Amino acid sequence: MPIEHADKVEQEIAIYKTMVNVHDLPAIFHYCSQKYWRPKFLALGFDDVNDVYVKYIKKLYPQRNGTVKIISIGAGNADLEVNLGKLLRAQGMDAWEMHCLDLNPHMLERGRALAKENNMADEFSFIQADVRQWDPGAETYDIVFASHSLHHFVELELLFEKIHRALKPQGYFLTNDMIGRNGHMRWPEPLSILEVLWNTLDEKYKYNNFSRQVDYHFVNSDCSVEGFEGIRAQDILPLCVKYFSFDMFLGFGNVADIFIDRVYGHNYDPQSDKDKYIIDVAASLDDFFIENGLYKPTHMVAAMMRQGAAKETRCYKHLTPEFCIYPVTIPEQAS
């Protein structure tokens, strides 16, 4: 393993060693997601991303041979997986097992404790490995699940080859992830829009809750400098198109992300009409520019199958996976 990669692995483990609330987001995030993103889910027949997972598992449930076998790639603390288990039980589905794969032993230990706390110890198993070590072998799964983990992988080609191999012929690869520029930077087209908006903002909205200073000018930061955050985000969607067929695809978000994330999102109050108006402007511009092909979405929620297994793709309006790919060449990865 190259030294640089080994160093990043150590950084990644250290970053998440004590991070319990991985998925906590500012209140303004939920204002944006409910007003602008949820209607897109509803148009495809889903309430939200959790409903996507549950409904696809439910599709396979009557066809199961024994239990529905699920593996979560990059499960971390397994809080999303335990919550999914609760939702399945609430729908009367109890014949399932969840395998949680992650390279971070500290997070997996918290996941093990959480599963036990929720009386799911028998349904859960935990695998500590990175993508090179993980070998599905003859093991096949009804569902491969990856929630906000793909953008932490360098060796996406290897991962997707293994997922393709691990999927049962009619199984689903379900994901909710970031597909913008590497390191969660903005491409030039949305960046130009973002910079115009930034220059209209009061100082209080520019306070960086990570660096604890005011960013008078928007900083197009590369989050992959330390650890693996967004390391190959821009390659995820084109590689998914290459390795899988899509049963369902939803692409959304871009400029609005900056105003609702952990860095600046805490500066906005969802009870304030002015604060909501700023989000309304950013999210409305995203919808307009993405639908007109002027820039591409940064989020995707998708249900994929083995290449050729899905007959047609359900998507929001004309926003197919191919339409939402930013035109950039994927570099060859060293073996």
Short mmCIF file of N, CA and C in Angstrom, two decimals, residues 119-275:
data_model
loop_
_atom_site.label_atom_id
_atom_site.label_comp_id
_atom_site.label_asym_id
_atom_site.label_seq_id
_atom_site.Cartn_x
_atom_site.Cartn_y
_atom_site.Cartn_z
N ASN A 119 -31.83 -4.29 20.51
CA ASN A 119 -32.25 -5.70 20.42
C ASN A 119 -32.12 -6.24 18.99
N MET A 120 -31.02 -5.88 18.32
CA MET A 120 -30.79 -6.34 16.96
C MET A 120 -29.44 -7.06 16.83
N ALA A 121 -28.88 -7.47 17.94
CA ALA A 121 -27.57 -8.09 17.90
C ALA A 121 -27.56 -9.34 17.01
N ASP A 122 -28.66 -10.09 17.00
CA ASP A 122 -28.71 -11.31 16.20
C ASP A 122 -28.79 -11.02 14.70
N GLU A 123 -29.37 -9.88 14.33
CA GLU A 123 -29.51 -9.54 12.91
C GLU A 123 -28.26 -8.89 12.33
N PHE A 124 -27.40 -8.35 13.18
CA PHE A 124 -26.24 -7.58 12.72
C PHE A 124 -24.93 -8.36 12.86
N SER A 125 -24.06 -8.21 11.86
CA SER A 125 -22.68 -8.67 11.96
C SER A 125 -21.78 -7.57 11.44
N PHE A 126 -20.52 -7.54 11.90
CA PHE A 126 -19.62 -6.43 11.61
C PHE A 126 -18.31 -6.94 11.03
N ILE A 127 -17.89 -6.30 9.93
CA ILE A 127 -16.70 -6.72 9.19
C ILE A 127 -15.76 -5.53 9.11
N GLN A 128 -14.57 -5.65 9.72
CA GLN A 128 -13.58 -4.58 9.62
C GLN A 128 -12.64 -4.89 8.45
N ALA A 129 -12.70 -4.09 7.40
CA ALA A 129 -11.87 -4.31 6.21
C ALA A 129 -11.97 -3.09 5.32
N ASP A 130 -10.94 -2.87 4.50
CA ASP A 130 -11.06 -1.87 3.45
C ASP A 130 -11.43 -2.59 2.16
N VAL A 131 -11.58 -1.83 1.08
CA VAL A 131 -12.08 -2.43 -0.16
C VAL A 131 -11.11 -3.48 -0.71
N ARG A 132 -9.81 -3.32 -0.47
CA ARG A 132 -8.85 -4.31 -0.95
C ARG A 132 -9.00 -5.63 -0.21
N GLN A 133 -9.27 -5.53 1.09
CA GLN A 133 -9.35 -6.73 1.92
C GLN A 133 -10.68 -7.46 1.75
N TRP A 134 -11.73 -6.70 1.50
CA TRP A 134 -13.06 -7.31 1.44
C TRP A 134 -13.17 -8.22 0.23
N ASP A 135 -13.51 -9.47 0.50
CA ASP A 135 -13.71 -10.44 -0.57
C ASP A 135 -15.07 -11.10 -0.36
N PRO A 136 -16.07 -10.71 -1.14
CA PRO A 136 -17.38 -11.33 -0.96
C PRO A 136 -17.38 -12.82 -1.25
N GLY A 137 -16.39 -13.28 -2.03
CA GLY A 137 -16.30 -14.70 -2.34
C GLY A 137 -17.57 -15.21 -2.97
N ALA A 138 -18.10 -16.31 -2.43
CA ALA A 138 -19.33 -16.89 -2.96
C ALA A 138 -20.57 -16.26 -2.33
N GLU A 139 -20.35 -15.34 -1.38
CA GLU A 139 -21.45 -14.68 -0.68
C GLU A 139 -22.16 -13.72 -1.64
N THR A 140 -23.47 -13.81 -1.72
CA THR A 140 -24.23 -12.87 -2.54
C THR A 140 -25.32 -12.22 -1.69
N TYR A 141 -25.71 -11.02 -2.08
CA TYR A 141 -26.63 -10.22 -1.28
C TYR A 141 -27.83 -9.76 -2.11
N ASP A 142 -28.97 -9.70 -1.42
CA ASP A 142 -30.17 -9.14 -2.06
C ASP A 142 -30.02 -7.63 -2.20
N ILE A 143 -29.43 -7.01 -1.19
CA ILE A 143 -29.27 -5.56 -1.15
C ILE A 143 -27.83 -5.21 -0.77
N VAL A 144 -27.21 -4.37 -1.58
CA VAL A 144 -25.97 -3.71 -1.18
C VAL A 144 -26.33 -2.25 -0.95
N PHE A 145 -25.96 -1.77 0.22
CA PHE A 145 -26.40 -0.46 0.69
C PHE A 145 -25.16 0.40 0.94
N ALA A 146 -25.15 1.63 0.42
CA ALA A 146 -24.03 2.55 0.66
C ALA A 146 -24.59 3.95 0.85
N SER A 147 -24.58 4.42 2.07
CA SER A 147 -25.12 5.75 2.37
C SER A 147 -24.00 6.70 2.74
N HIS A 148 -23.75 7.67 1.88
CA HIS A 148 -22.71 8.69 2.09
C HIS A 148 -21.36 8.07 2.43
N SER A 149 -21.06 6.99 1.77
CA SER A 149 -19.75 6.35 1.97
C SER A 149 -18.93 6.27 0.69
N LEU A 150 -19.57 6.26 -0.47
CA LEU A 150 -18.83 6.09 -1.73
C LEU A 150 -17.81 7.20 -1.94
N HIS A 151 -18.13 8.42 -1.47
CA HIS A 151 -17.20 9.53 -1.70
C HIS A 151 -15.97 9.47 -0.79
N HIS A 152 -15.86 8.39 -0.01
CA HIS A 152 -14.65 8.17 0.79
C HIS A 152 -13.72 7.13 0.16
N PHE A 153 -14.12 6.55 -0.97
CA PHE A 153 -13.33 5.47 -1.58
C PHE A 153 -12.45 5.99 -2.71
N VAL A 154 -11.17 5.59 -2.69
CA VAL A 154 -10.26 5.88 -3.79
C VAL A 154 -10.43 4.83 -4.89
N GLU A 155 -10.52 3.58 -4.49
CA GLU A 155 -10.54 2.47 -5.46
C GLU A 155 -11.98 2.12 -5.83
N LEU A 156 -12.65 3.07 -6.45
CA LEU A 156 -14.05 2.88 -6.81
C LEU A 156 -14.24 1.75 -7.81
N GLU A 157 -13.34 1.65 -8.78
CA GLU A 157 -13.48 0.59 -9.79
C GLU A 157 -13.45 -0.78 -9.13
N LEU A 158 -12.52 -0.98 -8.21
CA LEU A 158 -12.42 -2.26 -7.51
C LEU A 158 -13.66 -2.50 -6.66
N LEU A 159 -14.11 -1.47 -5.97
CA LEU A 159 -15.31 -1.59 -5.14
C LEU A 159 -16.52 -1.96 -5.99
N PHE A 160 -16.71 -1.28 -7.12
CA PHE A 160 -17.89 -1.55 -7.94
C PHE A 160 -17.82 -2.93 -8.58
N GLU A 161 -16.64 -3.38 -8.92
CA GLU A 161 -16.49 -4.75 -9.44
C GLU A 161 -16.94 -5.75 -8.38
N LYS A 162 -16.54 -5.52 -7.13
CA LYS A 162 -16.91 -6.45 -6.06
C LYS A 162 -18.39 -6.37 -5.73
N ILE A 163 -18.95 -5.17 -5.75
CA ILE A 163 -20.39 -5.03 -5.51
C ILE A 163 -21.18 -5.74 -6.61
N HIS A 164 -20.76 -5.54 -7.85
CA HIS A 164 -21.44 -6.19 -8.98
C HIS A 164 -21.42 -7.70 -8.80
N ARG A 165 -20.29 -8.20 -8.35
CA ARG A 165 -20.14 -9.64 -8.15
C ARG A 165 -20.98 -10.12 -6.96
N ALA A 166 -21.09 -9.28 -5.94
CA ALA A 166 -21.78 -9.68 -4.71
C ALA A 166 -23.30 -9.59 -4.84
N LEU A 167 -23.80 -8.84 -5.82
CA LEU A 167 -25.25 -8.70 -5.98
C LEU A 167 -25.87 -9.97 -6.55
N LYS A 168 -27.01 -10.35 -5.99
CA LYS A 168 -27.78 -11.42 -6.61
C LYS A 168 -28.33 -10.92 -7.95
N PRO A 169 -28.65 -11.81 -8.87
CA PRO A 169 -29.08 -11.39 -10.22
C PRO A 169 -30.17 -10.33 -10.23
N GLN A 170 -31.11 -10.38 -9.30
CA GLN A 170 -32.19 -9.39 -9.24
C GLN A 170 -32.05 -8.50 -8.01
N GLY A 171 -30.85 -8.44 -7.44
CA GLY A 171 -30.62 -7.62 -6.26
C GLY A 171 -30.46 -6.15 -6.60
N TYR A 172 -30.44 -5.31 -5.56
CA TYR A 172 -30.35 -3.86 -5.73
C TYR A 172 -29.15 -3.29 -4.98
N PHE A 173 -28.47 -2.36 -5.63
CA PHE A 173 -27.42 -1.56 -5.03
C PHE A 173 -28.04 -0.19 -4.76
N LEU A 174 -28.28 0.13 -3.48
CA LEU A 174 -28.97 1.35 -3.09
C LEU A 174 -27.97 2.34 -2.51
N THR A 175 -28.03 3.58 -2.98
CA THR A 175 -27.07 4.55 -2.48
C THR A 175 -27.65 5.95 -2.37
N ASN A 176 -27.09 6.70 -1.44
CA ASN A 176 -27.39 8.11 -1.24
C ASN A 176 -26.02 8.77 -1.06
N ASP A 177 -25.57 9.56 -2.05
CA ASP A 177 -24.19 10.01 -1.97
C ASP A 177 -23.96 11.33 -2.70
N MET A 178 -22.71 11.82 -2.57
CA MET A 178 -22.29 13.07 -3.19
C MET A 178 -21.61 12.77 -4.52
N ILE A 179 -21.99 13.53 -5.56
CA ILE A 179 -21.44 13.27 -6.90
C ILE A 179 -20.91 14.54 -7.55
N GLY A 180 -20.59 15.54 -6.71
CA GLY A 180 -20.02 16.77 -7.24
C GLY A 180 -18.53 16.65 -7.49
N ARG A 181 -17.87 17.76 -7.57
CA ARG A 181 -16.44 17.80 -7.85
C ARG A 181 -15.64 17.18 -6.70
N ASN A 182 -14.49 16.62 -7.01
CA ASN A 182 -13.64 16.01 -5.98
C ASN A 182 -13.38 16.98 -4.83
N GLY A 183 -13.36 16.42 -3.62
CA GLY A 183 -13.15 17.24 -2.44
C GLY A 183 -14.31 18.15 -2.11
N HIS A 184 -15.47 17.92 -2.74
CA HIS A 184 -16.67 18.73 -2.59
C HIS A 184 -16.43 20.19 -2.99
N MET A 185 -15.48 20.40 -3.88
CA MET A 185 -15.30 21.73 -4.46
C MET A 185 -16.44 22.00 -5.45
N ARG A 186 -16.60 23.25 -5.89
CA ARG A 186 -17.59 23.58 -6.91
C ARG A 186 -16.89 23.66 -8.26
N TRP A 187 -17.55 23.14 -9.29
CA TRP A 187 -17.07 23.34 -10.65
C TRP A 187 -17.23 24.82 -11.00
N PRO A 188 -16.56 25.32 -12.04
CA PRO A 188 -16.60 26.76 -12.37
C PRO A 188 -18.00 27.34 -12.57
N GLU A 189 -18.92 26.57 -13.17
CA GLU A 189 -20.25 27.11 -13.48
C GLU A 189 -21.04 27.45 -12.20
N PRO A 190 -21.22 26.50 -11.28
CA PRO A 190 -21.93 26.87 -10.04
C PRO A 190 -21.11 27.81 -9.16
N LEU A 191 -19.78 27.71 -9.24
CA LEU A 191 -18.94 28.60 -8.43
C LEU A 191 -19.20 30.06 -8.78
N SER A 192 -19.38 30.35 -10.05
CA SER A 192 -19.63 31.74 -10.46
C SER A 192 -20.94 32.25 -9.87
N ILE A 193 -21.96 31.38 -9.81
CA ILE A 193 -23.25 31.75 -9.21
C ILE A 193 -23.08 31.95 -7.71
N LEU A 194 -22.36 31.02 -7.09
CA LEU A 194 -22.15 31.06 -5.64
C LEU A 194 -21.42 32.33 -5.22
N GLU A 195 -20.42 32.72 -5.97
CA GLU A 195 -19.64 33.91 -5.62
C GLU A 195 -20.48 35.18 -5.71
N VAL A 196 -21.38 35.24 -6.68
CA VAL A 196 -22.29 36.39 -6.78
C VAL A 196 -23.20 36.44 -5.54
N LEU A 197 -23.78 35.30 -5.16
CA LEU A 197 -24.64 35.26 -3.98
C LEU A 197 -23.85 35.62 -2.72
N TRP A 198 -22.65 35.09 -2.62
CA TRP A 198 -21.81 35.30 -1.43
C TRP A 198 -21.57 36.80 -1.19
N ASN A 199 -21.36 37.52 -2.27
CA ASN A 199 -21.06 38.94 -2.16
C ASN A 199 -22.24 39.77 -1.71
N THR A 200 -23.44 39.18 -1.69
CA THR A 200 -24.64 39.90 -1.24
C THR A 200 -24.92 39.65 0.24
N LEU A 201 -24.20 38.71 0.86
CA LEU A 201 -24.54 38.26 2.21
C LEU A 201 -23.96 39.16 3.29
N ASP A 202 -24.70 39.28 4.40
CA ASP A 202 -24.18 39.94 5.59
C ASP A 202 -23.05 39.10 6.18
N GLU A 203 -22.22 39.76 6.96
CA GLU A 203 -21.04 39.10 7.53
C GLU A 203 -21.41 37.88 8.37
N LYS A 204 -22.53 37.94 9.09
CA LYS A 204 -22.87 36.83 10.01
C LYS A 204 -23.10 35.52 9.26
N TYR A 205 -23.51 35.61 7.99
CA TYR A 205 -23.75 34.40 7.22
C TYR A 205 -22.46 33.77 6.70
N LYS A 206 -21.37 34.51 6.78
CA LYS A 206 -20.09 34.04 6.24
C LYS A 206 -19.18 33.46 7.32
N TYR A 207 -19.74 33.33 8.53
CA TYR A 207 -18.93 32.77 9.63
C TYR A 207 -18.71 31.28 9.41
N ASN A 208 -17.45 30.88 9.40
CA ASN A 208 -17.07 29.49 9.18
C ASN A 208 -17.03 28.79 10.53
N ASN A 209 -17.95 27.86 10.75
CA ASN A 209 -18.07 27.20 12.05
C ASN A 209 -16.97 26.17 12.29
N PHE A 210 -16.17 25.86 11.28
CA PHE A 210 -15.03 24.97 11.46
C PHE A 210 -13.77 25.77 11.81
N SER A 211 -13.44 26.77 11.00
CA SER A 211 -12.23 27.57 11.23
C SER A 211 -12.46 28.66 12.27
N ARG A 212 -13.75 28.95 12.58
CA ARG A 212 -14.14 29.98 13.55
C ARG A 212 -13.62 31.36 13.14
N GLN A 213 -13.76 31.64 11.87
CA GLN A 213 -13.44 32.97 11.36
C GLN A 213 -14.42 33.29 10.24
N VAL A 214 -14.49 34.56 9.87
CA VAL A 214 -15.39 34.99 8.81
C VAL A 214 -14.69 34.83 7.46
N ASP A 215 -15.35 34.15 6.53
CA ASP A 215 -14.83 34.00 5.17
C ASP A 215 -15.43 35.12 4.32
N TYR A 216 -14.74 36.25 4.27
CA TYR A 216 -15.28 37.39 3.54
C TYR A 216 -15.43 37.07 2.05
N HIS A 217 -14.53 36.22 1.54
CA HIS A 217 -14.64 35.72 0.18
C HIS A 217 -14.83 34.21 0.26
N PHE A 218 -15.72 33.69 -0.55
CA PHE A 218 -15.97 32.24 -0.51
C PHE A 218 -14.70 31.47 -0.86
N VAL A 219 -14.38 30.49 -0.03
CA VAL A 219 -13.19 29.66 -0.23
C VAL A 219 -13.64 28.33 -0.82
N ASN A 220 -13.19 28.05 -2.02
CA ASN A 220 -13.57 26.80 -2.71
C ASN A 220 -12.64 25.68 -2.23
N SER A 221 -12.89 25.22 -1.01
CA SER A 221 -11.96 24.31 -0.32
C SER A 221 -12.02 22.89 -0.87
N ASP A 222 -10.87 22.23 -0.84
CA ASP A 222 -10.76 20.81 -1.19
C ASP A 222 -10.77 20.01 0.10
N CYS A 223 -11.89 19.36 0.38
CA CYS A 223 -12.05 18.62 1.64
C CYS A 223 -11.26 17.31 1.68
N SER A 224 -10.68 16.90 0.53
CA SER A 224 -9.96 15.63 0.48
C SER A 224 -8.48 15.78 0.85
N VAL A 225 -8.07 16.99 1.21
CA VAL A 225 -6.67 17.21 1.58
C VAL A 225 -6.29 16.35 2.78
N GLU A 226 -7.23 16.23 3.73
CA GLU A 226 -7.00 15.38 4.89
C GLU A 226 -8.04 14.27 4.88
N GLY A 227 -7.60 13.03 5.02
CA GLY A 227 -8.52 11.91 4.96
C GLY A 227 -9.03 11.68 3.54
N PHE A 228 -10.22 11.10 3.43
CA PHE A 228 -10.76 10.71 2.13
C PHE A 228 -12.05 11.44 1.76
N GLU A 229 -12.36 12.54 2.42
CA GLU A 229 -13.63 13.21 2.19
C GLU A 229 -13.74 13.73 0.76
N GLY A 230 -14.67 13.14 0.00
CA GLY A 230 -14.91 13.56 -1.38
C GLY A 230 -13.76 13.26 -2.33
N ILE A 231 -12.94 12.28 -1.99
CA ILE A 231 -11.68 12.04 -2.70
C ILE A 231 -11.86 11.80 -4.20
N ARG A 232 -12.95 11.09 -4.59
CA ARG A 232 -13.23 10.86 -6.02
C ARG A 232 -14.73 11.04 -6.30
N ALA A 233 -15.30 12.04 -5.67
CA ALA A 233 -16.75 12.24 -5.79
C ALA A 233 -17.20 12.38 -7.24
N GLN A 234 -16.42 13.07 -8.06
CA GLN A 234 -16.84 13.33 -9.44
C GLN A 234 -16.81 12.08 -10.32
N ASP A 235 -16.18 11.03 -9.85
CA ASP A 235 -16.09 9.79 -10.63
C ASP A 235 -17.21 8.81 -10.29
N ILE A 236 -17.92 9.06 -9.20
CA ILE A 236 -18.91 8.09 -8.73
C ILE A 236 -20.00 7.84 -9.77
N LEU A 237 -20.64 8.90 -10.25
CA LEU A 237 -21.76 8.71 -11.17
C LEU A 237 -21.33 8.09 -12.50
N PRO A 238 -20.29 8.61 -13.17
CA PRO A 238 -19.91 7.96 -14.43
C PRO A 238 -19.51 6.50 -14.26
N LEU A 239 -18.89 6.16 -13.14
CA LEU A 239 -18.51 4.76 -12.92
C LEU A 239 -19.74 3.90 -12.61
N CYS A 240 -20.71 4.47 -11.91
CA CYS A 240 -21.96 3.72 -11.68
C CYS A 240 -22.65 3.42 -13.01
N VAL A 241 -22.66 4.39 -13.92
CA VAL A 241 -23.25 4.18 -15.25
C VAL A 241 -22.50 3.07 -15.98
N LYS A 242 -21.19 3.01 -15.79
CA LYS A 242 -20.38 1.99 -16.46
C LYS A 242 -20.62 0.59 -15.90
N TYR A 243 -20.74 0.48 -14.57
CA TYR A 243 -20.79 -0.84 -13.93
C TYR A 243 -22.20 -1.36 -13.67
N PHE A 244 -23.20 -0.48 -13.63
CA PHE A 244 -24.54 -0.91 -13.23
C PHE A 244 -25.60 -0.36 -14.19
N SER A 245 -26.81 -0.89 -14.07
CA SER A 245 -27.96 -0.30 -14.74
C SER A 245 -28.87 0.29 -13.65
N PHE A 246 -29.51 1.40 -13.95
CA PHE A 246 -30.29 2.14 -12.96
C PHE A 246 -31.77 1.79 -13.06
N ASP A 247 -32.34 1.38 -11.93
CA ASP A 247 -33.79 1.22 -11.85
C ASP A 247 -34.43 2.55 -11.46
N MET A 248 -33.72 3.34 -10.63
CA MET A 248 -34.22 4.65 -10.21
C MET A 248 -33.03 5.56 -9.97
N PHE A 249 -33.18 6.83 -10.38
CA PHE A 249 -32.12 7.82 -10.16
C PHE A 249 -32.73 9.17 -9.85
N LEU A 250 -32.20 9.84 -8.83
CA LEU A 250 -32.60 11.20 -8.49
C LEU A 250 -31.35 12.02 -8.22
N GLY A 251 -31.15 13.07 -9.02
CA GLY A 251 -30.03 13.98 -8.84
C GLY A 251 -30.54 15.36 -8.44
N PHE A 252 -29.88 16.00 -7.46
CA PHE A 252 -30.35 17.30 -6.97
C PHE A 252 -29.24 18.02 -6.21
N GLY A 253 -29.46 19.32 -5.95
CA GLY A 253 -28.59 20.10 -5.10
C GLY A 253 -27.31 20.56 -5.77
N ASN A 254 -26.77 21.67 -5.28
CA ASN A 254 -25.45 22.14 -5.67
C ASN A 254 -25.09 23.37 -4.85
N VAL A 255 -25.42 24.55 -5.34
CA VAL A 255 -25.06 25.79 -4.64
C VAL A 255 -25.70 25.84 -3.25
N ALA A 256 -26.94 25.40 -3.15
CA ALA A 256 -27.63 25.43 -1.85
C ALA A 256 -26.88 24.65 -0.78
N ASP A 257 -26.12 23.62 -1.19
CA ASP A 257 -25.37 22.81 -0.22
C ASP A 257 -24.53 23.68 0.71
N ILE A 258 -23.89 24.69 0.14
CA ILE A 258 -22.96 25.52 0.90
C ILE A 258 -23.67 26.24 2.04
N PHE A 259 -24.91 26.64 1.82
CA PHE A 259 -25.65 27.43 2.82
C PHE A 259 -26.30 26.57 3.90
N ILE A 260 -26.35 25.25 3.69
CA ILE A 260 -27.08 24.39 4.63
C ILE A 260 -26.20 23.32 5.25
N ASP A 261 -24.89 23.33 4.96
CA ASP A 261 -24.02 22.29 5.50
C ASP A 261 -23.51 22.68 6.89
N ARG A 262 -22.62 21.86 7.44
CA ARG A 262 -22.13 22.09 8.81
C ARG A 262 -21.22 23.30 8.92
N VAL A 263 -20.62 23.72 7.81
CA VAL A 263 -19.67 24.83 7.85
C VAL A 263 -20.40 26.16 8.05
N TYR A 264 -21.42 26.42 7.24
CA TYR A 264 -22.14 27.69 7.30
C TYR A 264 -23.60 27.56 7.69
N GLY A 265 -24.13 26.36 7.67
CA GLY A 265 -25.56 26.17 7.89
C GLY A 265 -26.06 26.60 9.25
N HIS A 266 -25.18 26.53 10.26
CA HIS A 266 -25.60 26.94 11.61
C HIS A 266 -25.81 28.44 11.71
N ASN A 267 -25.42 29.19 10.69
CA ASN A 267 -25.63 30.64 10.68
C ASN A 267 -27.06 31.02 10.29
N TYR A 268 -27.85 30.04 9.86
CA TYR A 268 -29.19 30.31 9.34
C TYR A 268 -30.25 29.76 10.30
N ASP A 269 -31.28 30.56 10.51
CA ASP A 269 -32.38 30.20 11.40
C ASP A 269 -33.61 29.90 10.55
N PRO A 270 -34.12 28.66 10.60
CA PRO A 270 -35.30 28.31 9.78
C PRO A 270 -36.57 29.04 10.22
N GLN A 271 -36.51 29.78 11.33
CA GLN A 271 -37.66 30.59 11.75
C GLN A 271 -37.58 32.01 11.19
N SER A 272 -36.44 32.35 10.58
CA SER A 272 -36.24 33.69 10.05
C SER A 272 -36.64 33.75 8.57
N ASP A 273 -37.54 34.68 8.23
CA ASP A 273 -37.96 34.82 6.84
C ASP A 273 -36.79 35.21 5.94
N LYS A 274 -35.91 36.06 6.44
CA LYS A 274 -34.76 36.48 5.64
C LYS A 274 -33.84 35.29 5.36
N ASP A 275 -33.57 34.51 6.41
CA ASP A 275 -32.67 33.36 6.25
C ASP A 275 -33.27 32.34 5.28
#
